[in-house]
Amino acid sequence: MSSLADKLISTNIELALERLRRGGLVAIPTETVYGLAADAEQSEAVARVYTAKGRPTDHPLIVHLADFEGAAGWVAEVPEHATRLAQACWPGPLTMLLRRGPRVSNAVTGGRDTVGLRVPSHPLTHALLAAHGGGLAAPSANRYGRVSPTTAQHVLDDLAAHLDPERDLILDGGPCQIGVESTIVDLTVDPPQILRAGAISIDDVERLLDGFVAGASGPSRAAGMLASHYAPECQVVLAENEIEAEAVAAIRRSGGQRVGVLDRTDDLVVAAQLLYSDLRAADQGKLDALVVVLPAADGIGHALRDRLAKAAVR
Ligand code: TXA
Ligand code: MG
């Protein structure tokens, strides 16, 4: 008898395509995190994404496309800013919020008049998108509010009970290269606003657009950006440096807690790649708390600090 992993995890793009066409769900590898995809134009399949994740239906999904040219029909208009960002950043870890076009259904946007579009760069998913031709609506492939997945095994751990091995699939593209979700920039407002930090920084976006871009501070208009998010079971405690982290850990250990210390501040690219594996490992090790040394607020460090702050809220 084959295991659930054998049935669900595959590298077969043709099989993934066939399942998407029949209304199945396919977890897709991207350079940021794994997504849980449905054909964006099959509303019942899109509805299953929400059920599998346990996500409220008013939190919209990003539509993934093979290339910028494919955006026709998905957006009402292509502002000059979008063309510039697409040329510089796609395929890559950038999501643009734009006025939605006729191919976008209410199932995808929760009734909003905007849509998030992204062209991911992972070769397997790029090949799948190119063969599919249309859009794939996909949120991160984790249960709602929990830690995002950066390997096929993470997706299996989170969603096996919510996927149907006869209809759905997890496309295994190896560990994600970047490890944190895409930067989201809202181009429907003036000035454009960063709604979520990612590997592409606000400085990058300002440089590419030749002008001021508003930051992610203040109440975010990206639906579902709650204070608590990306959270493991164990408590995440933030520390400014290694000495503080060890001191906090020692106090908690003396109180009988199982405590780990995570310090990857020497290499932020690796810290991002491993962040979600690290948080998951803390739960697997049955830790009560994980004390994390905050990375410098520089480059991808902004995105790491954002995710860690949300993981620490409970
Ligand atoms: O890197 C990524 O962006 C990954 C990979 C799979 O592409 N996707 C991802 O999706 O992180 P998700 O759904 O976990 O996070 C997207 C966030 C959600 O908070 C969603 O509610 C928000 O963006 N969002 C998407 N479309 C939106 C829209 N039209 N208006 C406001 N918020 C939107
Ligand atoms: Mg998510």
XYZ file of C-alpha atoms and ligand atoms in Angstrom:
348
model
C 0.000 0.000 0.000
C 1.395 3.392 -0.881
C 1.548 6.089 1.760
C -0.338 9.371 1.604
C 2.961 11.103 0.809
C 3.499 8.811 -2.210
C 0.005 9.523 -3.449
C 0.047 13.293 -2.952
C 3.638 14.373 -3.601
C 4.802 14.353 -7.222
C 7.048 16.134 -9.719
C 4.750 15.347 -12.655
C 3.641 18.593 -14.310
C 1.202 16.863 -16.709
C -0.558 15.212 -13.783
C -0.694 18.546 -11.933
C -2.194 20.217 -15.006
C -4.803 17.498 -15.423
C -5.837 17.794 -11.772
C -6.140 21.588 -12.017
C -8.292 21.266 -15.128
C -10.631 18.879 -13.318
C -11.070 21.309 -10.453
C -8.449 19.772 -8.165
C -6.039 21.654 -5.917
C -2.295 21.606 -6.575
C 0.278 22.871 -4.109
C 2.887 24.713 -6.190
C 6.508 25.497 -5.367
C 7.479 29.135 -5.802
C 10.676 31.012 -5.004
C 8.974 32.491 -1.903
C 6.773 29.813 -0.273
C 4.531 26.973 -1.501
C 1.073 28.057 -2.697
C -2.163 26.063 -2.763
C -3.454 26.594 -6.296
C -6.747 26.236 -8.105
C -7.694 27.255 -11.631
C -8.685 30.877 -10.969
C -11.614 30.568 -13.362
C -13.257 27.574 -11.647
C -15.118 29.070 -8.722
C -15.841 25.728 -7.053
C -12.166 24.839 -7.087
C -11.302 28.275 -5.675
C -13.878 27.714 -2.928
C -12.107 24.453 -2.025
C -8.866 26.394 -1.465
C -10.576 28.391 1.290
C -12.011 25.237 2.852
C -8.685 23.361 2.758
C -6.910 26.300 4.414
C -9.714 27.108 6.826
C -9.470 30.708 5.628
C -12.263 33.311 5.742
C -13.647 33.944 2.247
C -13.145 37.702 2.430
C -9.354 37.306 2.338
C -8.540 37.428 -1.386
C -6.154 35.154 -3.271
C -3.225 36.191 -5.451
C -3.567 35.203 -9.116
C -0.354 33.681 -10.494
C 0.445 34.015 -14.197
C 3.144 32.656 -16.525
C 4.195 36.113 -17.722
C 3.303 39.807 -17.761
C 1.765 39.538 -21.244
C -0.737 37.101 -19.751
C -2.101 39.868 -17.484
C -4.510 41.026 -20.203
C -8.055 40.235 -19.068
C -6.980 39.918 -15.431
C -6.551 43.669 -14.964
C -8.806 46.533 -16.034
C -5.837 48.647 -17.076
C -2.062 48.432 -16.893
C -0.649 51.595 -15.323
C 2.839 52.696 -16.332
C 4.102 51.837 -12.848
C 2.970 48.236 -13.300
C 4.840 47.908 -16.575
C 8.028 49.200 -14.981
C 7.827 46.912 -11.967
C 6.908 43.894 -14.085
C 9.839 44.466 -16.419
C 12.270 44.754 -13.527
C 10.879 42.202 -11.052
C 8.911 39.499 -12.913
C 9.306 36.622 -12.753
C 10.041 37.175 -9.089
C 8.855 37.819 -5.525
C 6.583 40.825 -6.195
C 2.776 40.957 -6.083
C 1.016 43.976 -7.577
C -2.456 45.062 -6.550
C -4.305 46.414 -9.592
C -7.907 47.097 -10.661
C -9.386 43.761 -11.555
C -10.313 42.700 -15.098
C -13.187 40.519 -16.402
C -11.400 37.176 -15.885
C -11.238 37.759 -12.121
C -14.218 36.356 -10.213
C -15.603 37.372 -6.836
C -14.507 33.959 -5.568
C -10.878 35.079 -5.973
C -11.133 38.632 -4.598
C -13.861 38.248 -1.991
C -15.835 40.849 -3.945
C -13.104 43.514 -3.979
C -12.475 45.514 -7.143
C -8.722 44.914 -6.994
C -6.659 41.814 -7.735
C -3.185 40.743 -6.632
C -1.084 39.479 -9.558
C 2.255 37.709 -9.450
C 4.545 35.935 -11.919
C 6.577 33.447 -9.853
C 10.000 32.322 -11.014
C 10.190 28.670 -9.923
C 10.858 26.616 -13.098
C 8.344 23.820 -12.304
C 5.568 26.268 -11.568
C 6.512 28.415 -14.522
C 6.176 25.360 -16.785
C 2.833 24.494 -15.166
C 1.518 28.046 -15.632
C 2.696 28.177 -19.238
C 0.951 24.875 -20.024
C -2.188 25.961 -18.133
C -2.414 29.228 -20.037
C -4.732 30.924 -17.505
C -4.309 32.073 -13.943
C -3.789 30.050 -10.780
C -5.349 31.488 -7.629
C -3.127 30.559 -4.704
C -2.570 31.587 -1.099
C 0.319 30.140 0.907
C -0.293 26.386 1.380
C -0.636 26.377 5.177
C -3.637 26.255 7.495
C -5.001 29.742 8.186
C -2.840 31.869 10.494
C -0.065 29.291 10.772
C 3.499 29.113 9.509
C 3.935 29.170 5.708
C 5.389 26.064 3.992
C 8.764 26.094 2.253
C 8.966 22.369 1.381
C 6.517 19.807 -0.033
C 6.747 17.961 3.309
C 5.549 21.111 5.141
C 2.495 21.213 2.861
C 1.814 17.542 3.530
C 2.184 18.068 7.293
C -0.345 20.926 7.243
C -2.870 19.927 4.622
C -2.842 16.133 4.146
C -6.106 15.829 6.080
C -7.693 18.516 3.907
C -6.614 17.274 0.463
C -8.056 14.425 -1.593
C -5.273 12.126 -2.891
C -7.423 11.175 -5.889
C -8.104 14.780 -6.953
C -5.340 16.979 -5.535
C -1.544 17.033 -5.704
C 1.570 18.536 -4.104
C 4.107 19.441 -6.786
C 7.535 18.981 -5.228
C 10.013 21.625 -6.379
C 12.431 21.309 -3.463
C 12.987 23.906 -0.729
C 11.972 27.491 -1.587
C 14.889 29.767 -2.452
C 13.748 32.956 -0.735
C 11.612 31.571 2.068
C 9.350 34.538 2.888
C 6.252 35.659 1.000
C 6.331 38.163 -1.861
C 6.433 41.920 -1.412
C 2.922 43.291 -2.047
C 2.689 46.747 -3.615
C -0.677 48.454 -4.052
C -0.672 50.377 -7.330
C -4.327 51.435 -7.042
C -3.397 54.263 -4.662
C -1.222 57.344 -5.114
C 1.496 57.175 -3.930
C 1.836 53.394 -4.293
C 1.952 51.594 -0.958
C 3.852 48.547 0.228
C 1.304 46.305 1.980
C 3.705 43.483 2.883
C 7.503 43.483 3.076
C 9.410 40.843 1.115
C 12.680 40.216 -0.681
C 12.090 43.250 -2.910
C 12.506 46.231 -0.592
C 10.666 49.529 -0.479
C 13.914 51.181 -1.639
C 13.991 48.894 -4.685
C 10.409 49.846 -5.532
C 11.070 53.579 -5.020
C 14.119 53.394 -7.255
C 12.219 51.519 -9.962
C 9.277 53.941 -9.850
C 11.436 57.032 -9.490
C 9.408 58.346 -6.596
C 7.998 58.101 -3.117
C 6.327 54.865 -2.033
C 4.394 54.596 1.237
C 5.527 51.961 3.730
C 3.619 49.150 5.382
C 3.148 50.972 8.691
C -0.308 51.790 10.006
C -3.374 49.628 9.548
C -2.751 47.531 6.451
C -5.362 47.384 3.741
C -4.196 43.952 2.668
C -6.967 41.711 3.866
C -5.907 39.079 6.352
C -2.779 40.873 7.534
C -3.671 40.343 11.137
C -1.524 41.140 14.112
C -1.093 37.409 14.815
C 0.036 35.391 11.814
C 2.784 32.982 10.746
C 2.605 31.583 14.279
C 3.919 28.230 15.494
C 2.349 26.466 18.492
C 5.223 27.409 20.772
C 5.595 30.938 22.037
C 7.935 33.152 19.995
C 9.883 35.653 22.115
C 11.910 38.391 20.447
C 15.341 39.579 21.610
C 17.489 42.437 20.327
C 20.785 40.542 20.577
C 22.352 37.214 21.514
C 23.130 38.174 25.120
C 19.536 39.226 25.766
C 18.278 36.046 24.072
C 20.399 33.776 26.280
C 19.339 35.663 29.397
C 15.639 35.379 28.535
C 16.070 31.689 27.693
C 17.886 31.022 30.981
C 15.100 32.605 33.047
C 12.452 30.556 31.279
C 14.478 27.336 31.557
C 14.862 27.880 35.277
C 11.063 28.052 35.392
C 10.947 24.570 33.873
C 10.234 25.496 30.248
C 11.790 23.859 27.192
C 13.351 26.809 25.380
C 15.332 27.167 22.151
C 17.353 30.134 20.917
C 17.395 31.033 17.217
C 20.119 33.367 16.002
C 20.724 33.562 12.257
C 21.623 37.229 12.232
C 24.970 36.565 10.537
C 23.335 35.700 7.180
C 19.891 37.132 6.515
C 19.430 35.353 3.194
C 19.869 31.997 4.926
C 17.758 33.239 7.861
C 14.876 33.889 5.422
C 15.330 30.552 3.632
C 15.149 28.678 6.920
C 12.749 30.860 8.956
C 9.641 28.728 8.528
C 11.553 25.433 8.863
C 13.053 26.804 12.072
C 9.638 27.721 13.484
C 8.248 24.308 12.520
C 11.250 22.528 14.056
C 10.560 24.310 17.342
C 7.107 22.727 17.407
C 8.454 19.334 16.410
C 10.951 19.571 19.258
C 7.996 20.304 21.569
C 9.534 23.557 22.739
C 7.460 25.809 24.973
C 9.224 28.893 23.675
C 11.658 29.929 20.959
C 13.703 33.043 21.664
C 14.638 34.671 18.342
C 17.355 37.280 17.879
C 15.917 39.994 15.617
C 17.861 40.623 12.407
C 18.919 44.148 11.428
C 16.219 46.188 9.667
C 18.017 46.075 6.362
C 17.117 44.418 3.031
C 15.215 41.195 3.657
C 15.671 41.881 7.399
C 12.543 44.099 7.164
C 10.468 41.132 5.997
C 11.982 38.867 8.668
C 11.217 41.363 11.445
C 7.654 41.727 10.163
C 7.034 37.940 10.142
C 8.696 37.464 13.534
C 6.667 40.276 15.108
C 3.461 38.621 13.889
C 4.614 35.154 14.968
C 5.235 36.543 18.466
C 1.679 37.829 18.941
C -0.804 35.426 20.469
O 4.775 34.836 -2.002
C 3.542 34.871 -2.000
O 2.893 35.928 -2.186
C 2.788 33.560 -1.767
C 3.064 32.649 -2.984
C 2.278 31.366 -2.928
O 2.770 33.347 -4.170
N 1.380 33.800 -1.598
C 0.864 34.336 -0.461
O -0.530 34.411 -0.459
O 1.546 34.689 0.460
P -1.351 34.672 0.875
O -2.765 34.579 0.439
O -0.923 33.778 1.965
O -1.021 36.162 1.208
C -1.457 37.215 0.365
C -1.994 38.350 1.195
C -3.221 37.931 2.003
O -3.180 38.618 3.242
C -4.373 38.430 1.146
O -5.548 38.639 1.879
C -3.788 39.701 0.561
O -2.449 39.380 0.309
N -4.437 40.054 -0.720
C -4.464 39.330 -1.862
N -5.194 39.957 -2.815
C -5.615 41.122 -2.256
C -6.435 42.218 -2.701
N -6.940 42.236 -3.921
N -6.659 43.235 -1.835
C -6.169 43.222 -0.582
N -5.402 42.220 -0.098
C -5.135 41.182 -0.907
Mg -0.351 33.251 3.837
